[in-house]
PDB file of C-alpha atoms in Angstrom:
ATOM      1  CA  ASP A  26     129.959 145.356-134.653  1.00 84.00           C
ATOM      2  CA  ALA A  27     131.584 145.751-138.035  1.00 85.00           C
ATOM      3  CA  GLU A  28     129.522 147.533-140.626  1.00 92.00           C
ATOM      4  CA  ILE A  29     129.508 149.315-143.954  1.00 95.00           C
ATOM      5  CA  THR A  30     128.039 152.796-144.159  1.00 96.00           C
ATOM      6  CA  GLN A  31     127.208 155.134-147.000  1.00 97.00           C
ATOM      7  CA  SER A  32     126.640 158.860-147.056  1.00 97.00           C
ATOM      8  CA  PRO A  33     124.628 160.739-147.913  1.00 97.00           C
ATOM      9  CA  ARG A  34     121.568 158.487-147.977  1.00 96.00           C
ATOM     10  CA  HIS A  35     119.763 160.834-150.313  1.00 97.00           C
ATOM     11  CA  LYS A  36     121.191 163.420-152.689  1.00 97.00           C
ATOM     12  CA  ILE A  37     119.683 165.746-155.250  1.00 98.00           C
ATOM     13  CA  THR A  38     122.084 167.482-157.590  1.00 97.00           C
ATOM     14  CA  GLU A  39     122.045 169.360-160.861  1.00 97.00           C
ATOM     15  CA  THR A  40     123.302 168.205-164.216  1.00 98.00           C
ATOM     16  CA  GLY A  41     126.981 168.943-164.679  1.00 97.00           C
ATOM     17  CA  ARG A  42     127.911 169.093-161.022  1.00 97.00           C
ATOM     18  CA  GLN A  43     130.567 166.869-159.476  1.00 98.00           C
ATOM     19  CA  VAL A  44     129.223 164.562-156.797  1.00 98.00           C
ATOM     20  CA  THR A  45     131.040 162.267-154.398  1.00 98.00           C
ATOM     21  CA  LEU A  46     129.358 159.402-152.581  1.00 98.00           C
ATOM     22  CA  ALA A  47     131.120 158.053-149.520  1.00 98.00           C
ATOM     23  CA  CYS A  48     131.517 154.430-148.493  1.00 98.00           C
ATOM     24  CA  HIS A  49     133.184 153.338-145.254  1.00 98.00           C
ATOM     25  CA  GLN A  50     133.594 149.800-143.972  1.00 97.00           C
ATOM     26  CA  THR A  51     134.928 148.525-140.670  1.00 96.00           C
ATOM     27  CA  TRP A  52     135.161 144.867-141.725  1.00 92.00           C
ATOM     28  CA  ASN A  53     138.824 145.350-142.686  1.00 93.00           C
ATOM     29  CA  HIS A  54     138.000 143.824-146.051  1.00 94.00           C
ATOM     30  CA  ASN A  55     140.419 144.273-148.902  1.00 92.00           C
ATOM     31  CA  ASN A  56     137.735 144.098-151.577  1.00 93.00           C
ATOM     32  CA  MET A  57     135.225 146.887-152.144  1.00 95.00           C
ATOM     33  CA  PHE A  58     132.652 147.402-154.855  1.00 95.00           C
ATOM     34  CA  TRP A  59     130.277 150.050-156.165  1.00 97.00           C
ATOM     35  CA  TYR A  60     127.001 149.086-157.854  1.00 96.00           C
ATOM     36  CA  ARG A  61     124.042 150.929-159.229  1.00 96.00           C
ATOM     37  CA  GLN A  62     120.559 149.481-159.082  1.00 94.00           C
ATOM     38  CA  ASP A  63     117.957 150.409-161.662  1.00 93.00           C
ATOM     39  CA  LEU A  64     114.602 148.878-162.431  1.00 86.00           C
ATOM     40  CA  GLY A  65     114.929 146.257-165.125  1.00 81.00           C
ATOM     41  CA  HIS A  66     118.714 146.147-164.890  1.00 83.00           C
ATOM     42  CA  GLY A  67     119.290 144.629-161.482  1.00 85.00           C
ATOM     43  CA  LEU A  68     122.712 145.369-160.024  1.00 91.00           C
ATOM     44  CA  ARG A  69     125.437 146.667-162.299  1.00 93.00           C
ATOM     45  CA  LEU A  70     129.060 146.932-161.247  1.00 93.00           C
ATOM     46  CA  ILE A  71     130.592 150.402-161.607  1.00 96.00           C
ATOM     47  CA  HIS A  72     134.073 150.086-160.092  1.00 96.00           C
ATOM     48  CA  TYR A  73     135.845 147.784-157.706  1.00 94.00           C
ATOM     49  CA  SER A  74     139.030 147.620-155.682  1.00 94.00           C
ATOM     50  CA  TYR A  75     141.033 144.678-154.414  1.00 92.00           C
ATOM     51  CA  GLY A  76     143.167 146.735-152.067  1.00 92.00           C
ATOM     52  CA  VAL A  77     144.768 150.091-151.328  1.00 95.00           C
ATOM     53  CA  GLN A  78     145.816 151.888-154.506  1.00 95.00           C
ATOM     54  CA  ASP A  79     144.037 149.271-156.631  1.00 94.00           C
ATOM     55  CA  THR A  80     140.988 150.257-158.689  1.00 95.00           C
ATOM     56  CA  ASN A  81     139.287 148.558-161.614  1.00 93.00           C
ATOM     57  CA  LYS A  82     136.486 149.406-164.015  1.00 94.00           C
ATOM     58  CA  GLY A  83     133.251 147.506-163.953  1.00 92.00           C
ATOM     59  CA  GLU A  84     130.634 147.140-166.658  1.00 90.00           C
ATOM     60  CA  VAL A  85     129.221 150.695-166.375  1.00 95.00           C
ATOM     61  CA  SER A  86     132.206 152.823-165.375  1.00 96.00           C
ATOM     62  CA  ASP A  87     131.845 155.716-167.838  1.00 96.00           C
ATOM     63  CA  GLY A  88     131.340 158.991-165.981  1.00 97.00           C
ATOM     64  CA  TYR A  89     132.447 157.556-162.639  1.00 98.00           C
ATOM     65  CA  SER A  90     135.771 157.334-160.810  1.00 98.00           C
ATOM     66  CA  VAL A  91     137.031 155.885-157.532  1.00 98.00           C
ATOM     67  CA  SER A  92     140.178 156.083-155.472  1.00 97.00           C
ATOM     68  CA  ARG A  93     141.397 153.839-152.661  1.00 97.00           C
ATOM     69  CA  SER A  94     143.824 155.502-150.273  1.00 97.00           C
ATOM     70  CA  ASN A  95     143.086 153.267-147.284  1.00 97.00           C
ATOM     71  CA  THR A  96     141.395 149.970-146.510  1.00 96.00           C
ATOM     72  CA  GLU A  97     138.215 151.462-145.048  1.00 97.00           C
ATOM     73  CA  ASP A  98     137.043 153.897-147.730  1.00 98.00           C
ATOM     74  CA  LEU A  99     136.124 153.810-151.404  1.00 98.00           C
ATOM     75  CA  PRO A 100     134.505 157.087-152.454  1.00 98.00           C
ATOM     76  CA  LEU A 101     132.656 157.177-155.773  1.00 98.00           C
ATOM     77  CA  THR A 102     132.837 160.387-157.800  1.00 98.00           C
ATOM     78  CA  LEU A 103     130.532 161.404-160.599  1.00 98.00           C
ATOM     79  CA  GLU A 104     132.701 163.800-162.582  1.00 95.00           C
ATOM     80  CA  SER A 105     129.832 165.665-164.269  1.00 97.00           C
ATOM     81  CA  ALA A 106     126.462 164.369-163.184  1.00 97.00           C
ATOM     82  CA  ALA A 107     123.963 163.400-165.891  1.00 98.00           C
ATOM     83  CA  SER A 108     120.284 162.565-165.619  1.00 97.00           C
ATOM     84  CA  SER A 109     121.107 159.012-166.708  1.00 97.00           C
ATOM     85  CA  GLN A 110     123.021 158.645-163.449  1.00 98.00           C
ATOM     86  CA  THR A 111     119.879 159.010-161.371  1.00 97.00           C
ATOM     87  CA  SER A 112     119.873 155.729-159.510  1.00 97.00           C
ATOM     88  CA  VAL A 113     120.348 153.969-156.208  1.00 96.00           C
ATOM     89  CA  TYR A 114     124.004 153.327-155.478  1.00 97.00           C
ATOM     90  CA  PHE A 115     125.254 150.510-153.275  1.00 96.00           C
ATOM     91  CA  CYS A 116     128.689 149.975-151.855  1.00 97.00           C
ATOM     92  CA  ALA A 117     129.787 146.484-150.835  1.00 95.00           C
ATOM     93  CA  SER A 118     132.832 144.778-149.401  1.00 95.00           C
ATOM     94  CA  SER A 119     134.037 141.209-149.171  1.00 92.00           C
ATOM     95  CA  ARG A 120     136.791 139.242-147.510  1.00 88.00           C
ATOM     96  CA  ASP A 121     137.782 137.315-150.611  1.00 76.00           C
ATOM     97  CA  ARG A 122     137.461 137.763-154.346  1.00 70.00           C
ATOM     98  CA  SER A 123     135.686 134.495-154.953  1.00 66.00           C
ATOM     99  CA  PHE A 124     134.444 132.486-152.038  1.00 65.00           C
ATOM    100  CA  TYR A 125     133.020 134.961-149.633  1.00 75.00           C
ATOM    101  CA  GLU A 126     129.803 136.842-149.609  1.00 87.00           C
ATOM    102  CA  GLN A 127     129.611 140.579-150.095  1.00 91.00           C
ATOM    103  CA  TYR A 128     128.334 142.869-147.369  1.00 94.00           C
ATOM    104  CA  PHE A 129     126.259 145.771-148.621  1.00 95.00           C
ATOM    105  CA  GLY A 130     125.734 149.284-147.365  1.00 96.00           C
ATOM    106  CA  PRO A 131     122.242 150.794-147.051  1.00 95.00           C
ATOM    107  CA  GLY A 132     122.467 152.631-150.363  1.00 96.00           C
ATOM    108  CA  THR A 133     122.433 156.220-151.609  1.00 97.00           C
ATOM    109  CA  ARG A 134     119.510 157.452-153.675  1.00 97.00           C
ATOM    110  CA  LEU A 135     120.871 160.015-156.138  1.00 98.00           C
ATOM    111  CA  THR A 136     118.647 162.231-158.244  1.00 98.00           C
ATOM    112  CA  VAL A 137     120.185 164.343-161.000  1.00 98.00           C
ATOM    113  CA  THR A 138     117.885 167.135-162.172  1.00 96.00           C
TER     114      THR A 138
ATOM    115  CA  ALA B  14     128.436 134.290-172.684  1.00 76.00           C
ATOM    116  CA  GLN B  15     128.265 133.756-168.956  1.00 82.00           C
ATOM    117  CA  SER B  16     124.889 134.581-167.488  1.00 90.00           C
ATOM    118  CA  VAL B  17     122.423 134.125-164.675  1.00 94.00           C
ATOM    119  CA  ALA B  18     118.683 133.920-165.199  1.00 96.00           C
ATOM    120  CA  GLN B  19     115.873 134.358-162.735  1.00 97.00           C
ATOM    121  CA  PRO B  20     112.975 133.398-164.997  1.00 96.00           C
ATOM    122  CA  GLU B  21     110.219 134.816-162.790  1.00 96.00           C
ATOM    123  CA  ASP B  22     109.949 138.546-162.151  1.00 95.00           C
ATOM    124  CA  GLN B  23     107.440 137.897-159.384  1.00 97.00           C
ATOM    125  CA  VAL B  24     106.405 134.957-157.250  1.00 98.00           C
ATOM    126  CA  ASN B  25     103.247 134.930-155.148  1.00 98.00           C
ATOM    127  CA  VAL B  26     102.649 132.401-152.398  1.00 98.00           C
ATOM    128  CA  ALA B  27     100.278 132.080-149.479  1.00 98.00           C
ATOM    129  CA  GLU B  28     101.670 132.239-145.970  1.00 98.00           C
ATOM    130  CA  GLY B  29     102.481 128.759-144.705  1.00 97.00           C
ATOM    131  CA  ASN B  30     102.940 127.307-148.172  1.00 98.00           C
ATOM    132  CA  PRO B  31     106.325 126.242-149.517  1.00 97.00           C
ATOM    133  CA  LEU B  32     108.102 128.719-151.769  1.00 97.00           C
ATOM    134  CA  THR B  33     110.588 128.349-154.595  1.00 98.00           C
ATOM    135  CA  VAL B  34     112.508 131.125-156.329  1.00 98.00           C
ATOM    136  CA  LYS B  35     114.269 129.866-159.424  1.00 98.00           C
ATOM    137  CA  CYS B  36     117.786 130.531-160.661  1.00 98.00           C
ATOM    138  CA  THR B  37     119.647 129.020-163.599  1.00 97.00           C
ATOM    139  CA  TYR B  38     123.121 129.845-164.807  1.00 95.00           C
ATOM    140  CA  SER B  39     125.460 129.434-167.712  1.00 93.00           C
ATOM    141  CA  VAL B  40     129.134 129.747-166.785  1.00 87.00           C
ATOM    142  CA  SER B  41     132.391 128.016-167.582  1.00 83.00           C
ATOM    143  CA  GLY B  42     134.186 126.022-164.949  1.00 83.00           C
ATOM    144  CA  ASN B  43     132.929 125.389-161.446  1.00 83.00           C
ATOM    145  CA  PRO B  44     130.415 127.989-160.305  1.00 87.00           C
ATOM    146  CA  TYR B  45     130.177 129.504-156.874  1.00 90.00           C
ATOM    147  CA  LEU B  46     126.521 130.345-156.238  1.00 93.00           C
ATOM    148  CA  PHE B  47     124.908 132.868-153.921  1.00 94.00           C
ATOM    149  CA  TRP B  48     121.471 134.083-152.883  1.00 97.00           C
ATOM    150  CA  TYR B  49     120.820 137.540-151.464  1.00 96.00           C
ATOM    151  CA  VAL B  50     117.663 139.223-150.197  1.00 97.00           C
ATOM    152  CA  GLN B  51     116.760 142.909-150.372  1.00 95.00           C
ATOM    153  CA  TYR B  52     114.069 144.377-148.167  1.00 93.00           C
ATOM    154  CA  PRO B  53     112.499 147.713-149.184  1.00 88.00           C
ATOM    155  CA  ASN B  54     114.886 150.667-148.964  1.00 85.00           C
ATOM    156  CA  ARG B  55     117.696 148.471-147.704  1.00 88.00           C
ATOM    157  CA  GLY B  56     120.924 147.041-149.049  1.00 90.00           C
ATOM    158  CA  LEU B  57     121.262 143.412-150.061  1.00 93.00           C
ATOM    159  CA  GLN B  58     121.786 140.789-147.373  1.00 95.00           C
ATOM    160  CA  PHE B  59     123.554 137.494-147.891  1.00 94.00           C
ATOM    161  CA  LEU B  60     121.349 134.401-147.447  1.00 96.00           C
ATOM    162  CA  LEU B  61     123.436 131.407-148.460  1.00 95.00           C
ATOM    163  CA  LYS B  62     126.094 130.116-150.813  1.00 93.00           C
ATOM    164  CA  TYR B  63     127.292 126.983-152.534  1.00 93.00           C
ATOM    165  CA  ILE B  64     131.015 126.549-153.096  1.00 89.00           C
ATOM    166  CA  THR B  65     131.526 122.799-152.969  1.00 86.00           C
ATOM    167  CA  GLY B  66     130.300 119.745-151.089  1.00 89.00           C
ATOM    168  CA  ASP B  67     126.706 118.889-150.249  1.00 91.00           C
ATOM    169  CA  ASN B  68     124.338 120.044-152.970  1.00 93.00           C
ATOM    170  CA  LEU B  69     121.735 121.149-150.409  1.00 96.00           C
ATOM    171  CA  VAL B  70     122.773 124.334-148.685  1.00 96.00           C
ATOM    172  CA  LYS B  71     121.023 125.794-145.657  1.00 96.00           C
ATOM    173  CA  GLY B  72     121.086 129.504-144.953  1.00 94.00           C
ATOM    174  CA  SER B  73     119.589 132.316-142.945  1.00 92.00           C
ATOM    175  CA  TYR B  74     115.890 132.688-142.002  1.00 92.00           C
ATOM    176  CA  GLY B  75     115.087 129.036-142.791  1.00 95.00           C
ATOM    177  CA  PHE B  76     115.995 129.264-146.471  1.00 97.00           C
ATOM    178  CA  GLU B  77     117.792 126.537-148.365  1.00 97.00           C
ATOM    179  CA  ALA B  78     118.944 126.021-151.928  1.00 98.00           C
ATOM    180  CA  GLU B  79     119.841 123.015-154.010  1.00 95.00           C
ATOM    181  CA  PHE B  80     122.703 122.999-156.474  1.00 95.00           C
ATOM    182  CA  ASN B  81     121.824 120.895-159.513  1.00 96.00           C
ATOM    183  CA  LYS B  82     124.800 120.597-161.829  1.00 93.00           C
ATOM    184  CA  SER B  83     123.014 118.731-164.613  1.00 94.00           C
ATOM    185  CA  GLN B  84     120.238 121.308-164.769  1.00 95.00           C
ATOM    186  CA  THR B  85     122.602 124.231-164.004  1.00 95.00           C
ATOM    187  CA  SER B  86     120.181 125.463-161.400  1.00 97.00           C
ATOM    188  CA  PHE B  87     120.326 126.796-157.856  1.00 98.00           C
ATOM    189  CA  HIS B  88     116.720 127.277-156.740  1.00 98.00           C
ATOM    190  CA  LEU B  89     115.955 128.930-153.414  1.00 98.00           C
ATOM    191  CA  LYS B  90     113.395 127.198-151.240  1.00 98.00           C
ATOM    192  CA  LYS B  91     111.624 127.497-147.923  1.00 98.00           C
ATOM    193  CA  PRO B  92     109.206 124.915-146.538  1.00 97.00           C
ATOM    194  CA  SER B  93     106.772 127.407-145.012  1.00 97.00           C
ATOM    195  CA  ALA B  94     106.629 131.015-146.192  1.00 97.00           C
ATOM    196  CA  LEU B  95     106.142 133.970-143.867  1.00 97.00           C
ATOM    197  CA  VAL B  96     104.672 137.359-144.747  1.00 96.00           C
ATOM    198  CA  SER B  97     107.981 138.833-143.585  1.00 95.00           C
ATOM    199  CA  ASP B  98     109.757 136.905-146.376  1.00 96.00           C
ATOM    200  CA  SER B  99     108.239 139.332-148.886  1.00 97.00           C
ATOM    201  CA  ALA B 100     111.239 140.977-150.527  1.00 96.00           C
ATOM    202  CA  LEU B 101     113.404 141.059-153.635  1.00 96.00           C
ATOM    203  CA  TYR B 102     115.682 138.031-154.095  1.00 97.00           C
ATOM    204  CA  PHE B 103     118.853 137.989-156.153  1.00 96.00           C
ATOM    205  CA  CYS B 104     120.831 135.026-157.394  1.00 96.00           C
ATOM    206  CA  ALA B 105     124.525 135.548-158.189  1.00 94.00           C
ATOM    207  CA  VAL B 106     127.211 133.334-159.658  1.00 91.00           C
ATOM    208  CA  SER B 107     130.960 133.711-159.313  1.00 85.00           C
ATOM    209  CA  ALA B 108     132.494 132.664-162.599  1.00 78.00           C
ATOM    210  CA  ASN B 109     135.982 132.451-164.049  1.00 67.00           C
ATOM    211  CA  ALA B 110     137.209 135.690-165.607  1.00 62.00           C
ATOM    212  CA  GLY B 111     140.867 135.406-166.490  1.00 60.00           C
ATOM    213  CA  ASN B 112     142.950 135.410-163.318  1.00 59.00           C
ATOM    214  CA  ASN B 113     139.996 136.403-161.175  1.00 63.00           C
ATOM    215  CA  ARG B 114     136.436 135.406-160.648  1.00 68.00           C
ATOM    216  CA  LYS B 115     133.643 137.739-161.649  1.00 76.00           C
ATOM    217  CA  LEU B 116     130.295 137.944-159.851  1.00 84.00           C
ATOM    218  CA  ILE B 117     127.346 137.832-162.229  1.00 89.00           C
ATOM    219  CA  TRP B 118     123.965 138.952-160.885  1.00 92.00           C
ATOM    220  CA  GLY B 119     120.467 137.917-161.832  1.00 94.00           C
ATOM    221  CA  LEU B 120     117.852 140.634-162.292  1.00 94.00           C
ATOM    222  CA  GLY B 121     115.972 139.688-159.158  1.00 95.00           C
ATOM    223  CA  THR B 122     112.635 138.073-158.287  1.00 97.00           C
ATOM    224  CA  SER B 123     110.047 139.866-156.214  1.00 96.00           C
ATOM    225  CA  LEU B 124     108.480 137.517-153.680  1.00 97.00           C
ATOM    226  CA  ALA B 125     105.081 138.383-152.256  1.00 97.00           C
ATOM    227  CA  VAL B 126     103.764 136.252-149.407  1.00 97.00           C
ATOM    228  CA  ASN B 127     100.075 136.782-148.859  1.00 96.00           C
ATOM    229  CA  PRO B 128      98.498 136.391-145.404  1.00 94.00           C
TER     230      PRO B 128
END
């Protein structure tokens, strides 16, 4: 069955370190998204991609970057981790930009100490 | 500004009773509306969507939602709640944003079904 996976599931890192969170989907979807989920803020879009070599900033993109070199993967990099980036991160993919639902990964819980 | 509101942070219902989780929106153009559910320590799962057509939409796990254009609402309903329905529910609206559509998320409603 097609799926979307994230790794690691849990990560503890120190302030200032670079961290990369992996996202891999086997749906063959062109569209991929990264969100963070924080209490009181719901889901906030960090970056998204509509296809290979395409990346776009979301509403909370500062301090984060993504690259899309193939259809299956959209890694999220925290250039210099900050305590404010402690959160749960979700990757998602969808078949279409508008009509189709998004499929979510299980999430990565990141703690920055 | 385009927005989605879930006016209740928490909803409590007794098992077997009907449940309603409310969602209202403010967007330009025709909205595409979605409901997702999140169980503890899991990612979000799609429940149902409204794009066009019949205002009553049926989805997974016995849930349904009614699109009401005049009230700009898309409330999630289930005739008989189960304890296993206890979870966090998110409403989302796909709205016009230039040449693309942007997905706007509500803050979520925690549903507790009591045995």
